[in-house]
Amino acid sequence: MSLFEYKGSEAVELVSDALDLMLYSYHGLDDALGSAYQENGFSLATLVGAMWGTEDAEGLLNGESEQAARDKIEEKGWTVLTADDLGYEEAQVDHNGTFQGETFEFKDAQADVLAKYDEEGNITQVALAFRGTTGTLDNIISDSIGDVIDYLEFFQDEPHYVEEAFGGLLSALKDFMIAHGLEGNDLIVTGHSLGGGAVANMAERSNAWLDGFFVDANYLAFASHYTPEDGASVLDSGAELLSFDLENDPVPSVISSDGLDVTGNDTDYGYDTSNIVIFNDWYDTILYQDGGGILNLPSWSAHLPFNYSTAFNVISASSFYGEMTRDSLVVISGLSDQKRDDTWVEDLPIFLDPTGHYGQSAYILGSEKDDLLRGNSGDDGLEGFAGNDHLRGEDGNDRLLGGAGDDILEGGDGDDVLHDGQGADFLIGGDGADTFCFVDDGQLDVIDDFDVGEDVIDLSAAGVTSFAELEIDASILGGWVSISYGDDVLDVDTAWLFTRNLSESDFIFA
């Protein structure tokens, strides 16, 4: 099963839509927090504010950010639907038009409804986005208490959170969709954290009310804190659930086979992604060595929604995506600007609560900025993307993709494949039979340790078709060979005192 497979098909676009809708449900708060973190890292004061709606976080949420959030979702083709649009006269809405919970117990629950229209003005798709914690920030104390009450519902054997909080809204939504010729599978249901739990709860209960109209809806959660039934992706209700969860997010990580485990890493379930790590500022510190449970305050930094946006965008853009499965170990750079210059992004051993995957093959993914990426003993795939990156494969048969920028690529031990990408790059194969791959980018690239007769140079991506297209200038002493092809020059150290001649067998051509 591919990483984002859903209902038997590749679902990157569907997950992307769900992500956009989930982010909108926070009405600009998450954008502000993400920008603050990227520039300055996390202070505990900001983290507490993000989790519980203190004054620091409230200051980030204003009319300007809310309008920016609406502008962004409208650019994606979505239109926010009002109570009047749905014909739901009894609805309770806040100043953003967000639907509020319909019972006193769940009055602080929140959800947004949106739709996409075609060029003729016909509705083609509808979305229901459950908001997670932080409330409207209209009343910090009551909203926070309300969030706790909402969470307590999920400790019941059969939680009825969604149908009790939004029974009237869902009935109106069903009538609205039928009136516009839509069926249940035309609905995307999404949410983050508490909202992710609501997605799972609605999927689990979808055959129990409204004649099962929503059984075939697309249930795509983020950071879900609730496991329906036995954790299968297809539930007894007939609904299918996919939750994009980060391993070091303490909220989904509390879920274990024995109920709740407030101290450690989660169980792998069929419906979720359990081996994706956002390598942020806290992950490589001693503060995370207990596994980052919910009692570990700094670990909550991985829970904020912008981390899911970062992780999804990097994974879906990766050259390795096509080979990733639901069980793949993926480590993603989520460092702030303050730490990325001196922190290696890698799979780390968590001594007090082992992850179970340390030393296994992994995908280590960077960002558009300068990254330090390091593999371990497995056969790893490292990708730097843009920026001036430094990639080290270490042991194993690794694949290193530099991407754009002036990169340093070190294969280490094993038979490694090193791709230079755009930019002036410096490649070191290390021990083993290595393959050095180059594009035609008009830059001077360097191979520092080419072993003639064992290593090979792959020029197929540069469009070179034969040995005759190369201009080779070899020094007498020092081992260096200069190879010209197209607008490129490649300097190669043949690792001998006296230069060793290169032949056609040392190359791969298009």
CSV table of N, CA and C in Angstrom, one decimal, residues 425-482:
chain,number,residue,atom,x,y,z
A,425,ASP,N,28.6,21.1,-7.3
A,425,ASP,CA,28.5,20.1,-6.2
A,425,ASP,C,29.9,19.4,-6.0
A,426,PHE,N,30.0,18.9,-4.8
A,426,PHE,CA,31.3,18.2,-4.4
A,426,PHE,C,30.9,16.8,-4.0
A,427,LEU,N,31.3,15.7,-4.7
A,427,LEU,CA,30.8,14.4,-4.4
A,427,LEU,C,32.0,13.5,-3.9
A,428,ILE,N,31.7,12.7,-2.9
A,428,ILE,CA,32.6,11.8,-2.3
A,428,ILE,C,31.9,10.4,-2.2
A,429,GLY,N,32.4,9.4,-2.9
A,429,GLY,CA,31.7,8.2,-2.9
A,429,GLY,C,31.9,7.3,-1.7
A,430,GLY,N,33.2,7.4,-1.2
A,430,GLY,CA,33.6,6.5,-0.1
A,430,GLY,C,33.8,5.1,-0.6
A,431,ASP,N,33.9,4.1,0.4
A,431,ASP,CA,34.1,2.7,0.0
A,431,ASP,C,32.9,2.2,-0.8
A,432,GLY,N,33.2,1.2,-1.6
A,432,GLY,CA,32.2,0.5,-2.4
A,432,GLY,C,32.2,1.0,-3.8
A,433,ALA,N,31.4,0.3,-4.6
A,433,ALA,CA,31.2,0.6,-6.1
A,433,ALA,C,30.1,1.6,-6.2
A,434,ASP,N,30.6,2.9,-6.4
A,434,ASP,CA,29.6,4.0,-6.4
A,434,ASP,C,29.3,4.5,-7.8
A,435,THR,N,28.1,5.1,-7.9
A,435,THR,CA,27.7,5.7,-9.2
A,435,THR,C,27.5,7.2,-9.0
A,436,PHE,N,28.1,8.0,-9.8
A,436,PHE,CA,28.0,9.4,-9.7
A,436,PHE,C,27.2,9.9,-10.9
A,437,CYS,N,26.1,10.5,-10.6
A,437,CYS,CA,25.1,10.9,-11.7
A,437,CYS,C,25.1,12.5,-11.8
A,438,PHE,N,25.2,12.9,-13.1
A,438,PHE,CA,25.3,14.4,-13.3
A,438,PHE,C,24.3,14.8,-14.3
A,439,VAL,N,23.8,16.1,-14.2
A,439,VAL,CA,23.0,16.7,-15.1
A,439,VAL,C,23.8,17.8,-15.9
A,440,ASP,N,23.3,18.3,-16.9
A,440,ASP,CA,24.0,19.4,-17.7
A,440,ASP,C,23.4,20.7,-17.1
A,441,ASP,N,24.2,21.3,-16.2
A,441,ASP,CA,23.7,22.6,-15.6
A,441,ASP,C,24.6,23.7,-15.7
A,442,GLY,N,25.7,23.5,-16.5
A,442,GLY,CA,26.7,24.6,-16.7
A,442,GLY,C,27.5,25.0,-15.6
A,443,GLN,N,27.6,24.0,-14.6
A,443,GLN,CA,28.4,24.3,-13.4
A,443,GLN,C,29.6,23.3,-13.3
A,444,LEU,N,30.6,23.7,-12.6
A,444,LEU,CA,31.8,22.9,-12.3
A,444,LEU,C,31.5,22.0,-11.1
A,445,ASP,N,31.5,20.7,-11.3
A,445,ASP,CA,31.3,19.7,-10.3
A,445,ASP,C,32.6,18.9,-10.0
A,446,VAL,N,32.7,18.3,-8.8
A,446,VAL,CA,33.9,17.6,-8.5
A,446,VAL,C,33.6,16.3,-7.9
A,447,ILE,N,34.3,15.2,-8.3
A,447,ILE,CA,34.3,13.9,-7.7
A,447,ILE,C,35.7,13.8,-7.0
A,448,ASP,N,35.7,13.6,-5.7
A,448,ASP,CA,36.9,13.7,-4.9
A,448,ASP,C,37.6,12.3,-4.8
A,449,ASP,N,36.9,11.2,-5.1
A,449,ASP,CA,37.6,9.9,-4.9
A,449,ASP,C,37.1,8.8,-5.8
A,450,PHE,N,37.3,9.1,-7.1
A,450,PHE,CA,36.8,8.1,-8.1
A,450,PHE,C,37.8,6.9,-8.3
A,451,ASP,N,37.2,5.7,-8.1
A,451,ASP,CA,38.0,4.5,-8.1
A,451,ASP,C,37.8,3.9,-9.5
A,452,VAL,N,38.8,4.1,-10.4
A,452,VAL,CA,38.7,3.6,-11.8
A,452,VAL,C,38.6,2.1,-11.8
A,453,GLY,N,37.6,1.6,-12.6
A,453,GLY,CA,37.4,0.2,-12.6
A,453,GLY,C,36.3,-0.3,-11.7
A,454,GLU,N,36.0,0.5,-10.7
A,454,GLU,CA,34.9,0.1,-9.7
A,454,GLU,C,33.8,1.1,-9.7
A,455,ASP,N,34.1,2.4,-9.6
A,455,ASP,CA,33.0,3.4,-9.7
A,455,ASP,C,32.7,3.7,-11.1
A,456,VAL,N,31.5,4.3,-11.4
A,456,VAL,CA,31.1,4.7,-12.7
A,456,VAL,C,30.5,6.2,-12.6
A,457,ILE,N,30.6,6.9,-13.8
A,457,ILE,CA,30.0,8.2,-13.9
A,457,ILE,C,28.9,8.1,-14.9
A,458,ASP,N,27.7,8.5,-14.4
A,458,ASP,CA,26.4,8.4,-15.2
A,458,ASP,C,26.1,9.7,-15.8
A,459,LEU,N,26.2,9.9,-17.1
A,459,LEU,CA,25.9,11.1,-17.8
A,459,LEU,C,24.6,11.1,-18.6
A,460,SER,N,23.8,10.0,-18.3
A,460,SER,CA,22.6,9.9,-19.1
A,460,SER,C,21.6,11.0,-18.9
A,461,ALA,N,21.5,11.5,-17.7
A,461,ALA,CA,20.6,12.7,-17.4
A,461,ALA,C,21.1,14.0,-18.1
A,462,ALA,N,22.4,14.0,-18.4
A,462,ALA,CA,23.0,15.2,-19.0
A,462,ALA,C,22.9,15.1,-20.6
A,463,GLY,N,22.3,14.0,-21.0
A,463,GLY,CA,22.1,13.8,-22.5
A,463,GLY,C,23.3,13.4,-23.3
A,464,VAL,N,24.4,13.0,-22.6
A,464,VAL,CA,25.6,12.5,-23.3
A,464,VAL,C,25.3,11.1,-23.8
A,465,THR,N,25.6,10.8,-25.1
A,465,THR,CA,25.2,9.5,-25.6
A,465,THR,C,26.4,8.6,-25.9
A,466,SER,N,27.6,9.2,-25.9
A,466,SER,CA,28.8,8.4,-26.2
A,466,SER,C,30.1,8.9,-25.7
A,467,PHE,N,31.1,8.1,-25.6
A,467,PHE,CA,32.4,8.5,-25.1
A,467,PHE,C,33.0,9.5,-25.9
A,468,ALA,N,32.7,9.5,-27.2
A,468,ALA,CA,33.3,10.5,-28.2
A,468,ALA,C,32.8,11.9,-27.9
A,469,GLU,N,31.7,12.1,-27.2
A,469,GLU,CA,31.3,13.5,-26.9
A,469,GLU,C,32.0,14.1,-25.7
A,470,LEU,N,32.9,13.4,-25.1
A,470,LEU,CA,33.6,13.9,-24.0
A,470,LEU,C,35.0,14.5,-24.4
A,471,GLU,N,35.4,15.5,-23.7
A,471,GLU,CA,36.7,16.1,-23.8
A,471,GLU,C,37.4,15.8,-22.5
A,472,ILE,N,38.5,15.0,-22.5
A,472,ILE,CA,39.1,14.6,-21.3
A,472,ILE,C,40.5,15.2,-21.3
A,473,ASP,N,40.8,15.9,-20.2
A,473,ASP,CA,42.2,16.5,-20.0
A,473,ASP,C,42.7,16.0,-18.7
A,474,ALA,N,43.7,15.1,-18.8
A,474,ALA,CA,44.3,14.5,-17.6
A,474,ALA,C,45.6,15.1,-17.3
A,475,SER,N,45.8,15.3,-16.0
A,475,SER,CA,47.1,15.7,-15.5
A,475,SER,C,48.1,14.6,-15.4
A,476,ILE,N,49.3,14.8,-15.4
A,476,ILE,CA,50.3,13.7,-15.4
A,476,ILE,C,50.5,13.3,-13.9
A,477,LEU,N,50.5,14.2,-13.0
A,477,LEU,CA,50.6,13.9,-11.6
A,477,LEU,C,49.4,14.3,-10.8
A,478,GLY,N,49.2,13.7,-9.7
A,478,GLY,CA,48.1,14.2,-8.8
A,478,GLY,C,46.8,13.5,-9.0
A,479,GLY,N,46.6,12.7,-10.0
A,479,GLY,CA,45.4,11.9,-10.2
A,479,GLY,C,44.2,12.6,-10.7
A,480,TRP,N,44.2,13.9,-11.1
A,480,TRP,CA,43.1,14.7,-11.5
A,480,TRP,C,42.8,14.6,-13.0
A,481,VAL,N,41.5,14.4,-13.3
A,481,VAL,CA,41.1,14.4,-14.7
A,481,VAL,C,40.0,15.4,-14.9
A,482,SER,N,40.0,16.2,-15.9
A,482,SER,CA,39.0,17.2,-16.2
A,482,SER,C,38.2,16.7,-17.4
